[in-house]
């Protein structure tokens, strides 16, 4: 996984509550056996009409927002299906950070596995950032200091689990991390085999 | 300190816990399907990794499969590739696989319990959010993404942090015609689609104790629609009776050992929950969703709500958006909404009990002329059982289309889809925009309500339907 580095970029504001993963990437794009190329299907039904023509009104179809690297949205972002195609599609489109008042669990986890930073902020702060985004003002995401800089002297602080932060910053492959603990897993497994033997027959 | 059921399962699977709470959780069982696994197997191959516990893993095709005649394989090229990829991956990595023509094939959350693969006290995962279904057996079961599927395949563990405990208690007696589906829709209506975020729910109280295993599965299935990581019902005699004798259940001496252990799986008295919600079963009514989120519920006797009366601006905006998508006017009585399609099936309501209930409602009646109605059994074994009982005949005589098992129109990855603006009474779990087909309009209901709607061509109160 690529290391997450500090970056400054434009944010696109999709003002919808409960954005579900069916909306982020509809079913027809789930037939792929690859992780790449899904950007074309991102928010497909909001971006394209039934004939496949671009819907001009939708923010991600408008310059300069079609190049946005940050997405700002309503609460409970990423609810519904566990499909990791949702963060894959965001990433392929160029989105590296999503800001919302709250996220659904599975989506939130899936972001970290793909180098995307999901930031939970108080609704008022999300609103403030979305107004800046609407004015096409860039904001800067600094994961190391856990701050969002918006060009004034009042950066916004955000919280993040220290382990998740470290994985993003260092671009860890967490399977490799866990495989280093192989001995521990085996010891645990042996203990389980005596306690719950029926699981191993 | 007294422990909850969740605490007990969590703690008995901890391989390691760091100071900040990051934990390595051991996974007992892993279910795999064709849509969320190809990239995980690809990852294993690229990194030259093996599957650590192939015997703890079970794979099936369900999301993509056609529900019409399968003798000629799958027409859709991409779907065929995905199904073929799973078959090959299972062969290469030594995983048991139920393929397209296996009579045990079916929806992943139907076949796990059916085979006895799902048991109390286990940790169970699958690359699918409705893995919460298996919580009906008192197992900690939750959905994961593809990277985590790969992690479990390679290590038989997951990196997790502990969830909070949420108790939902429903006491009392459900009125006639009110089902498990109405109970869970009412719960989601009350707590909202994000109400369970960060929690594992335990369903307690008389109503769940009285429920069959099928009904408990319907409730746990939709825990994710309330945002929860998982749902649990403590195992009891009904659970044990259901599991006994199934192909993958513990046998002989192992059975006694397992049973002794399963009986320790309950929440201790005075255990602390971080949140509690109480509902009265007597007050729950047949429920229909009117919007594009499972929390948008109305009693069947109610009306489509009026956004004008909503004070919260964000909520008002989202109601307006939903009503426009659904093509509904505020204040329309639910019973005046006519429908074009009926879908009976899915991992929420595609089990034998659901089909029996539907057959009872439609026996000797005819599906309304303007409606096209389909029944998709949750698995091959459900289908065989239904046919043994003559349920297929009753349904076909009434004008229902009787299909092969799979996810089908629950998400429409196969040809079973709604056309734009088509309105469907569906026993599935999600009424999201475009879920059952672009522009399709989904109303979530119980199987008996869907059956009655098929006959009348519009929603009717099942309590008054004869
Ligand atoms: S039936 Fe529907 S909800 Fe259940 S696993 Fe299949 S697609 Fe998912």
XYZ file of C-alpha atoms and ligand atoms in Angstrom:
675
model
C 0.000 0.000 0.000
C 1.209 3.532 -0.777
C 2.163 5.687 2.194
C -0.362 8.371 3.027
C 1.321 11.744 2.632
C 0.219 15.247 3.482
C -1.596 16.822 0.555
C -3.532 19.897 -0.442
C -6.472 19.594 -2.777
C -9.931 20.614 -3.778
C -12.871 18.908 -2.090
C -16.171 17.971 -3.718
C -19.286 18.254 -1.615
C -21.923 15.554 -2.212
C -24.676 16.712 0.067
C -26.573 13.456 0.687
C -27.194 11.609 3.965
C -26.800 7.826 4.192
C -24.775 7.477 0.992
C -24.821 3.698 0.578
C -22.243 1.559 -1.181
C -24.800 0.582 -3.848
C -24.846 4.284 -4.723
C -21.054 4.595 -4.658
C -20.630 1.625 -6.996
C -23.691 -0.125 -8.441
C -23.925 -3.883 -8.826
C -23.033 -4.080 -12.531
C -19.468 -3.078 -11.636
C -19.062 -5.850 -9.076
C -18.522 -8.470 -11.742
C -14.884 -7.588 -12.142
C -12.157 -9.802 -10.750
C -9.755 -6.841 -10.526
C -9.310 -4.040 -8.021
C -8.582 -1.381 -10.615
C -10.570 0.512 -13.194
C -13.612 1.040 -11.005
C -13.444 4.838 -11.106
C -15.576 4.733 -14.258
C -18.437 3.334 -12.193
C -18.145 5.689 -9.214
C -21.576 7.119 -8.352
C -22.621 5.814 -11.746
C -26.346 6.465 -11.503
C -25.771 9.999 -10.255
C -23.136 10.697 -12.897
C -24.751 9.152 -15.974
C -28.309 8.930 -17.256
C -29.923 5.759 -18.579
C -28.386 6.309 -22.013
C -24.921 6.731 -20.525
C -24.783 10.510 -21.038
C -23.137 12.622 -18.352
C -25.495 14.325 -15.952
C -24.051 17.830 -15.966
C -25.619 18.847 -12.651
C -23.751 16.275 -10.618
C -20.781 17.791 -8.855
C -18.209 15.165 -9.847
C -18.985 15.889 -13.491
C -18.187 19.581 -13.106
C -14.719 21.056 -13.502
C -12.756 21.560 -11.336
C -14.536 19.138 -8.997
C -14.023 16.236 -11.382
C -10.415 16.378 -10.200
C -11.222 16.616 -6.493
C -9.132 14.467 -4.171
C -11.338 14.948 -1.124
C -15.010 14.114 -0.754
C -17.284 15.755 1.807
C -20.648 14.167 2.513
C -23.553 13.655 4.925
C -23.780 11.365 7.892
C -23.653 7.565 7.832
C -21.512 7.569 4.691
C -20.805 4.132 3.174
C -23.697 2.250 4.738
C -25.058 -1.010 3.338
C -23.085 -3.600 1.437
C -19.540 -4.565 2.489
C -18.258 -4.296 -1.092
C -14.679 -3.045 -1.087
C -15.369 -1.983 -4.654
C -16.619 1.261 -3.049
C -13.223 2.437 -1.757
C -11.584 0.954 -4.888
C -13.840 3.136 -7.036
C -13.161 6.248 -4.958
C -9.417 5.651 -5.106
C -9.457 4.978 -8.838
C -11.317 8.255 -9.327
C -8.624 10.037 -7.326
C -10.318 10.467 -3.933
C -7.862 9.968 -1.056
C -9.850 11.355 1.838
C -13.552 11.353 2.758
C -14.937 13.709 5.392
C -18.352 13.098 6.988
C -20.113 13.409 10.349
C -20.194 9.593 10.602
C -19.369 6.446 8.636
C -20.727 2.914 8.530
C -18.295 0.449 10.151
C -17.346 -1.853 7.292
C -16.788 0.951 4.797
C -14.716 2.857 7.363
C -12.456 -0.175 7.836
C -12.233 -0.861 4.121
C -10.888 2.667 3.507
C -7.803 2.050 5.636
C -6.971 -1.141 3.763
C -6.691 0.922 0.603
C -4.861 4.000 1.775
C -7.938 6.228 1.967
C -8.344 8.390 5.064
C -11.922 8.703 6.369
C -12.288 11.655 8.750
C -15.168 11.958 11.203
C -15.997 15.547 12.146
C -18.713 17.333 13.994
C -21.584 18.330 11.689
C -20.843 22.043 12.091
C -17.246 21.584 10.994
C -18.301 19.444 8.041
C -20.628 22.260 7.028
C -17.848 24.829 7.326
C -15.573 22.721 5.122
C -18.315 22.070 2.604
C -18.844 25.818 2.235
C -15.160 26.261 1.519
C -15.350 23.405 -0.972
C -18.292 25.033 -2.741
C -16.141 28.162 -3.081
C -13.445 26.009 -4.690
C -10.954 26.657 -1.894
C -8.364 23.953 -1.426
C -7.805 22.391 1.973
C -4.778 20.526 3.270
C -4.914 17.165 5.014
C -2.145 16.515 7.503
C -2.460 13.038 8.960
C 0.707 13.174 11.014
C -0.499 16.139 13.103
C -4.157 15.147 12.653
C -5.111 18.547 11.288
C -7.046 19.981 8.372
C -5.620 23.318 7.264
C -7.987 25.667 5.507
C -5.795 28.656 4.825
C -6.510 30.555 8.038
C -4.906 30.179 11.436
C -7.575 27.866 12.763
C -6.830 24.350 11.571
C -9.381 21.678 12.419
C -8.201 18.773 14.582
C -9.447 15.266 13.968
C -9.304 11.975 15.846
C -7.996 8.696 14.543
C -7.104 5.351 16.058
C -3.302 5.307 16.558
C -2.805 1.874 14.994
C -4.849 2.752 11.916
C -2.928 5.985 11.601
C 0.404 4.193 11.727
C -0.697 1.691 9.068
C -1.714 4.510 6.731
C 1.388 6.616 7.371
C 3.746 3.715 6.824
C 1.718 1.985 4.131
C 1.834 -1.333 6.004
C 0.637 -4.606 4.549
C -1.281 -5.820 7.577
C -1.303 -9.444 6.422
C 2.492 -9.397 6.632
C 2.243 -7.866 10.112
C -0.087 -10.622 11.252
C 1.940 -13.380 9.618
C 4.828 -12.286 11.855
C 2.667 -13.415 14.751
C 2.257 -16.869 13.313
C 3.673 -18.537 16.418
C 1.136 -16.834 18.646
C -1.717 -17.838 16.365
C -0.553 -21.456 16.381
C -0.334 -21.521 20.173
C -3.837 -20.100 20.390
C -5.097 -22.623 17.867
C -3.592 -25.524 19.833
C -5.338 -24.337 22.980
C -8.614 -24.090 21.083
C -8.228 -27.594 19.748
C -8.357 -28.950 23.281
C -11.137 -26.610 24.447
C -13.435 -26.904 21.427
C -12.254 -30.035 19.614
C -15.463 -30.395 17.566
C -14.433 -27.385 15.503
C -11.477 -29.305 14.136
C -12.792 -32.702 13.210
C -17.803 -8.376 36.422
C -20.805 -10.084 34.826
C -20.357 -10.561 31.085
C -22.575 -10.183 28.069
C -22.772 -12.906 25.453
C -20.729 -10.703 23.146
C -18.006 -10.228 25.796
C -17.756 -13.994 26.238
C -17.357 -14.771 22.546
C -14.996 -11.862 21.990
C -12.725 -12.758 24.877
C -12.557 -16.443 23.995
C -11.219 -15.545 20.534
C -8.545 -13.013 21.483
C -5.153 -14.066 20.221
C -3.672 -10.786 21.335
C -4.799 -7.411 22.620
C -2.651 -4.275 22.492
C -2.847 -1.455 25.000
C -4.784 0.778 22.603
C -7.435 -1.924 22.197
C -6.308 -3.144 18.783
C -6.887 -6.888 18.914
C -6.123 -9.947 16.902
C -9.294 -12.000 16.796
C -9.291 -15.680 15.880
C -11.849 -16.642 13.231
C -13.513 -20.057 13.432
C -15.433 -20.104 10.182
C -15.163 -18.262 6.892
C -17.821 -18.225 4.188
C -16.800 -17.178 0.705
C -18.803 -16.184 -2.389
C -17.871 -15.264 -5.935
C -18.249 -11.466 -5.865
C -16.029 -10.346 -2.997
C -13.331 -13.023 -3.155
C -11.491 -13.014 -6.525
C -9.221 -10.094 -5.601
C -8.426 -11.759 -2.261
C -7.259 -14.981 -3.909
C -5.321 -12.915 -6.433
C -3.572 -11.210 -3.499
C -2.633 -14.570 -2.010
C -1.150 -15.690 -5.306
C 0.831 -12.501 -5.856
C 2.364 -12.781 -2.389
C 2.783 -16.566 -2.561
C 0.606 -17.112 0.504
C -1.483 -20.124 1.403
C -4.920 -20.519 2.929
C -4.208 -21.234 6.585
C -7.320 -23.265 7.402
C -9.071 -24.463 4.238
C -11.249 -26.784 6.317
C -12.700 -23.836 8.206
C -13.710 -22.253 4.920
C -16.778 -22.936 2.777
C -17.499 -21.385 -0.607
C -20.627 -21.069 -2.722
C -21.857 -19.159 -5.770
C -24.996 -17.127 -5.178
C -24.927 -13.452 -6.192
C -24.400 -13.857 -9.932
C -26.179 -17.073 -10.724
C -29.181 -17.213 -13.039
C -32.412 -18.411 -11.430
C -33.785 -19.836 -14.661
C -32.718 -23.085 -16.304
C -29.050 -23.697 -15.575
C -28.347 -26.633 -17.790
C -26.629 -24.422 -20.355
C -24.471 -22.574 -17.820
C -24.328 -18.811 -17.404
C -24.991 -16.579 -20.404
C -23.558 -13.372 -19.006
C -19.836 -13.550 -19.729
C -18.592 -11.571 -16.748
C -20.763 -13.492 -14.314
C -19.549 -16.755 -15.789
C -15.924 -15.669 -15.351
C -16.520 -14.784 -11.713
C -18.232 -18.095 -10.988
C -15.503 -19.995 -12.801
C -12.811 -18.065 -10.881
C -14.267 -19.156 -7.543
C -14.413 -22.753 -8.643
C -10.760 -22.656 -9.680
C -9.655 -20.787 -6.544
C -11.325 -23.371 -4.331
C -9.692 -26.196 -6.213
C -6.245 -24.566 -6.063
C -6.472 -23.738 -2.358
C -8.331 -26.836 -1.174
C -11.611 -25.237 -0.103
C -14.968 -27.011 -0.171
C -17.138 -25.474 -2.880
C -20.849 -25.699 -3.723
C -21.081 -25.027 -7.451
C -23.937 -24.054 -9.720
C -25.383 -27.524 -10.102
C -24.799 -28.744 -6.535
C -28.122 -29.252 -4.797
C -26.659 -27.666 -1.680
C -25.947 -24.429 -3.575
C -27.801 -21.364 -2.341
C -27.438 -17.981 -0.663
C -24.353 -18.023 1.517
C -26.324 -17.066 4.657
C -28.892 -19.760 4.050
C -26.470 -22.607 3.413
C -24.207 -21.958 6.450
C -26.945 -22.725 8.996
C -28.464 -25.384 6.748
C -25.237 -27.398 6.677
C -24.571 -26.995 10.396
C -21.478 -24.964 9.472
C -22.864 -22.181 11.684
C -22.728 -22.982 15.412
C -23.051 -21.107 18.721
C -20.049 -19.347 20.209
C -18.130 -19.212 16.945
C -16.640 -16.240 15.206
C -17.902 -16.315 11.612
C -17.032 -13.910 8.825
C -17.854 -13.499 5.154
C -17.234 -10.816 2.576
C -20.852 -9.824 2.833
C -22.594 -7.453 5.204
C -25.508 -9.810 5.922
C -23.198 -12.245 7.670
C -24.952 -10.842 10.739
C -27.632 -13.468 9.929
C -25.598 -16.195 11.642
C -25.845 -14.309 14.941
C -29.227 -16.010 15.320
C -27.257 -19.028 16.592
C -25.361 -17.060 19.223
C -22.301 -16.788 16.991
C -20.371 -13.559 16.552
C -20.825 -13.123 12.819
C -20.054 -10.070 10.757
C -19.324 -8.851 7.251
C -15.867 -7.854 6.061
C -14.295 -6.318 2.960
C -12.167 -8.130 0.405
C -8.831 -7.126 1.990
C -10.067 -8.682 5.210
C -11.207 -11.787 3.317
C -7.619 -12.101 2.169
C -6.391 -11.510 5.716
C -8.606 -14.287 7.088
C -7.657 -16.685 4.304
C -3.976 -16.110 5.024
C -4.007 -15.931 8.831
C -7.388 -17.178 10.136
C -7.509 -13.969 12.184
C -8.659 -10.380 11.850
C -7.394 -7.122 13.305
C -10.354 -5.692 15.183
C -11.311 -3.442 18.009
C -13.995 -4.270 20.512
C -17.550 -3.124 19.830
C -19.960 -1.752 22.430
C -22.873 -3.772 23.819
C -26.417 -2.882 22.741
C -29.449 -4.632 24.162
C -32.723 -4.585 22.264
C -35.498 -6.143 24.227
C -38.944 -6.953 22.818
C -41.382 -8.457 25.266
C -45.079 -9.175 24.860
C -46.911 -11.126 22.157
C -46.945 -10.268 18.490
C -50.451 -9.845 17.093
C -51.640 -12.290 14.409
C -50.119 -11.474 11.001
C -47.136 -9.649 12.496
C -43.821 -11.310 11.670
C -40.096 -11.212 12.442
C -39.687 -8.887 9.449
C -42.076 -6.360 10.979
C -40.175 -6.596 14.264
C -36.796 -5.806 12.716
C -38.218 -3.058 10.468
C -39.814 -1.498 13.566
C -36.512 -1.685 15.420
C -34.669 0.018 12.546
C -37.440 2.612 12.331
C -36.814 3.359 15.983
C -33.000 3.398 16.170
C -32.314 4.595 12.581
C -29.892 3.166 10.034
C -26.888 4.454 11.982
C -28.324 3.684 15.418
C -26.249 0.550 15.851
C -22.948 1.889 14.514
C -20.082 0.716 16.726
C -22.289 -1.788 18.553
C -23.102 -5.454 18.598
C -26.796 -5.907 19.306
C -28.144 -8.667 21.492
C -31.845 -9.335 20.922
C -33.488 -10.249 24.213
C -36.998 -10.803 25.442
C -40.027 -12.991 25.058
C -40.578 -12.310 21.356
C -37.154 -13.598 20.303
C -37.343 -16.553 22.694
C -40.622 -17.540 21.046
C -39.216 -17.129 17.555
C -38.122 -20.092 15.456
C -34.543 -20.176 14.167
C -35.764 -18.901 10.798
C -37.410 -15.909 12.440
C -34.306 -15.165 14.504
C -32.269 -15.249 11.301
C -34.602 -12.713 9.662
C -34.037 -10.344 12.583
C -30.261 -10.807 12.861
C -29.936 -10.528 9.084
C -31.055 -6.905 9.135
C -28.898 -5.857 12.117
C -26.580 -4.320 9.547
C -29.467 -2.171 8.272
C -29.491 -0.663 11.758
C -25.757 -0.005 11.373
C -24.684 -2.665 13.888
C -21.568 -4.744 13.411
C -23.475 -7.893 14.354
C -26.662 -9.145 15.992
C -26.934 -11.959 18.523
C -29.590 -14.177 20.011
C -28.462 -16.403 22.893
C -28.643 -20.084 21.933
C -31.309 -22.259 23.541
C -32.972 -25.640 23.028
C -34.420 -24.465 19.685
C -30.917 -23.660 18.479
C -29.558 -27.036 19.523
C -32.493 -28.921 17.967
C -31.997 -27.055 14.707
C -28.293 -27.916 14.484
C -28.483 -31.547 15.566
C -27.895 -34.027 12.770
C -26.878 -31.495 10.117
C -23.974 -32.595 7.905
C -21.340 -30.295 9.426
C -22.667 -30.360 13.002
C -20.662 -32.025 15.787
C -21.361 -35.768 15.998
C -21.476 -38.350 18.826
C -19.124 -37.547 21.716
C -18.280 -34.198 20.170
C -21.963 -33.297 20.267
C -22.106 -33.669 24.042
C -18.983 -31.600 24.527
C -20.250 -28.915 22.194
C -23.644 -28.864 23.863
C -22.118 -28.416 27.315
C -20.139 -25.471 25.995
C -23.059 -23.903 24.121
C -25.091 -23.879 27.312
C -22.596 -21.454 28.864
C -23.328 -18.911 26.153
C -25.688 -16.341 27.633
C -25.508 -12.849 29.090
C -25.014 -12.965 32.828
C -27.386 -11.237 35.158
C -26.585 -7.551 35.724
C -24.121 -7.467 32.836
C -23.698 -3.915 31.634
C -24.924 -2.789 28.238
C -23.779 0.508 26.771
C -27.215 1.116 25.331
C -30.664 -0.426 25.807
C -33.850 -0.073 23.794
C -37.217 -1.588 24.696
C -40.176 -2.277 22.425
C -43.505 -3.807 23.189
C -44.355 -6.707 20.884
C -48.086 -6.087 21.262
C -47.677 -2.687 19.568
C -45.853 -3.920 16.467
C -47.916 -3.894 13.249
C -47.482 -5.059 9.642
C -44.943 -2.660 8.215
C -44.150 -1.304 4.742
C -41.222 0.932 3.774
C -42.101 3.996 1.698
C -38.609 5.458 1.061
C -35.098 4.523 0.035
C -33.711 3.677 3.447
C -34.830 0.751 5.619
C -35.659 3.221 8.391
C -38.390 4.803 6.251
C -41.220 2.702 7.642
C -44.968 3.058 7.916
C -47.703 0.848 9.353
C -49.692 -0.668 6.481
C -52.655 1.349 7.760
C -50.604 4.550 7.580
C -49.816 7.138 4.944
C -46.755 8.267 3.042
C -45.298 11.000 5.296
C -45.303 14.666 4.382
C -41.825 16.268 4.330
C -43.513 19.615 5.077
C -44.046 18.511 8.650
C -40.392 17.543 9.144
C -38.410 20.122 11.136
C -34.876 18.803 10.587
C -33.678 20.343 7.295
C -31.329 17.496 6.310
C -34.001 14.939 6.994
C -36.546 16.941 5.004
C -34.180 17.081 2.040
C -33.592 13.361 2.132
C -37.351 12.657 2.405
C -38.040 14.796 -0.644
C -35.335 12.995 -2.562
C -36.738 9.592 -1.543
C -40.319 10.461 -2.449
C -39.281 11.755 -5.817
C -37.311 8.589 -6.529
C -40.172 6.410 -5.287
C -42.750 8.375 -7.315
C -44.968 8.879 -4.281
C -47.104 11.814 -3.179
C -47.113 12.808 0.507
C -50.175 11.617 2.436
C -51.033 8.778 0.035
C -52.503 5.903 2.065
C -50.102 2.943 1.901
C -52.994 0.688 0.924
C -53.592 2.751 -2.218
C -50.104 2.102 -3.589
C -50.314 -0.390 -6.429
C -47.407 -2.586 -7.404
C -45.986 -4.189 -10.551
C -43.708 -6.876 -9.159
C -43.372 -9.125 -6.158
C -40.092 -10.674 -5.096
C -40.096 -13.381 -2.459
C -36.669 -14.635 -1.476
C -33.232 -13.377 -0.265
C -31.193 -14.193 2.830
C -33.780 -12.300 4.882
C -36.847 -14.263 3.834
C -35.970 -17.100 1.480
C -36.183 -20.011 3.931
C -38.659 -22.848 4.082
C -40.833 -21.241 6.772
C -41.143 -18.109 4.651
C -42.278 -20.146 1.660
C -44.765 -22.071 3.788
C -46.241 -18.797 5.041
C -46.558 -17.475 1.497
C -48.210 -20.671 0.270
C -50.758 -20.455 3.064
C -51.768 -16.932 2.028
C -52.030 -17.564 -1.719
C -53.499 -21.060 -1.748
C -56.465 -21.186 -4.127
C -56.035 -17.544 -5.152
C -54.620 -15.884 -8.241
C -51.874 -13.323 -8.638
C -53.359 -10.006 -9.805
C -53.269 -9.527 -13.576
C -51.037 -6.443 -13.453
C -48.475 -8.092 -11.192
C -45.603 -10.372 -12.030
C -44.513 -12.335 -8.983
C -41.504 -14.553 -8.406
C -40.380 -16.860 -5.646
C -36.684 -17.650 -5.331
C -35.850 -20.283 -2.714
C -32.836 -19.480 -0.545
C -31.075 -22.732 -1.415
C -31.341 -25.907 -3.421
C -32.315 -27.789 -0.272
C -35.049 -25.269 0.555
C -36.346 -25.761 -2.983
C -36.348 -29.540 -2.682
C -38.100 -29.382 0.682
C -40.734 -26.981 -0.659
C -41.375 -29.258 -3.627
C -41.725 -32.214 -1.304
C -44.428 -30.325 0.576
C -46.214 -29.296 -2.625
C -45.537 -25.609 -2.004
C -44.263 -25.124 -5.555
C -47.576 -26.403 -6.933
C -49.651 -24.032 -4.820
C -47.479 -21.115 -5.861
C -47.417 -22.006 -9.545
C -51.187 -22.503 -9.607
C -51.579 -19.052 -8.115
C -49.415 -17.667 -10.936
C -46.051 -17.271 -9.216
C -42.855 -17.897 -11.092
C -40.907 -20.675 -9.280
C -37.147 -20.206 -9.705
C -33.760 -21.717 -8.992
C -31.981 -20.593 -5.769
C -29.728 -17.537 -5.432
C -29.649 -13.861 -4.514
C -31.632 -12.970 -7.609
C -33.600 -9.731 -7.522
C -32.394 -8.855 -4.042
C -29.570 -7.071 -5.823
C -30.088 -7.884 -9.477
C -26.575 -8.924 -10.453
C -28.192 -11.584 -12.577
C -30.967 -10.900 -15.140
C -33.647 -10.617 -12.394
C -34.045 -6.864 -12.185
C -36.646 -4.143 -11.881
C -37.071 -1.807 -14.833
C -37.046 1.954 -14.227
C -40.135 3.045 -12.249
C -41.327 -0.490 -11.661
C -42.690 -0.843 -8.146
C -41.935 -3.966 -6.165
C -43.109 -5.507 -2.908
C -39.953 -7.276 -1.815
C -39.043 -9.546 1.089
C -35.364 -8.560 0.799
C -33.493 -6.172 3.065
C -32.527 -3.076 1.103
C -34.665 -0.459 -0.582
C -31.714 1.698 -1.674
C -31.930 3.665 -4.917
C -31.176 1.337 -7.807
C -30.682 -1.702 -5.589
C -33.063 -3.988 -7.499
C -32.432 -2.334 -10.835
C -31.835 1.219 -11.985
C -34.844 3.410 -11.187
C -36.654 0.452 -9.575
C -38.848 1.197 -6.555
C -38.592 -1.223 -3.664
C -40.956 -1.544 -0.724
C -39.675 -3.885 1.986
C -42.323 -6.115 3.561
C -42.764 -9.494 5.205
C -43.410 -12.607 3.084
C -47.114 -12.728 3.984
C -47.565 -9.048 3.167
C -45.771 -9.562 -0.164
C -48.008 -12.543 -0.898
C -51.192 -10.603 -0.166
C -49.930 -7.678 -2.260
C -49.352 -10.065 -5.167
C -52.992 -11.160 -5.042
C -54.510 -7.691 -4.620
C -52.096 -5.736 -6.803
C -51.590 -3.260 -3.971
C -50.609 -3.304 -0.323
C -53.242 -4.739 1.977
C -53.431 -5.274 5.703
C -52.650 -8.956 6.132
C -54.642 -8.977 9.378
C -57.808 -8.328 7.362
C -56.895 -10.502 4.385
C -58.670 -13.795 4.018
S -29.746 -12.338 -0.773
Fe -29.333 -10.188 -1.070
S -28.630 -9.401 0.864
Fe -28.529 -11.630 0.941
S -26.428 -12.139 0.390
Fe -27.646 -12.197 -1.481
S -27.504 -10.115 -2.322
Fe -26.802 -10.011 -0.217
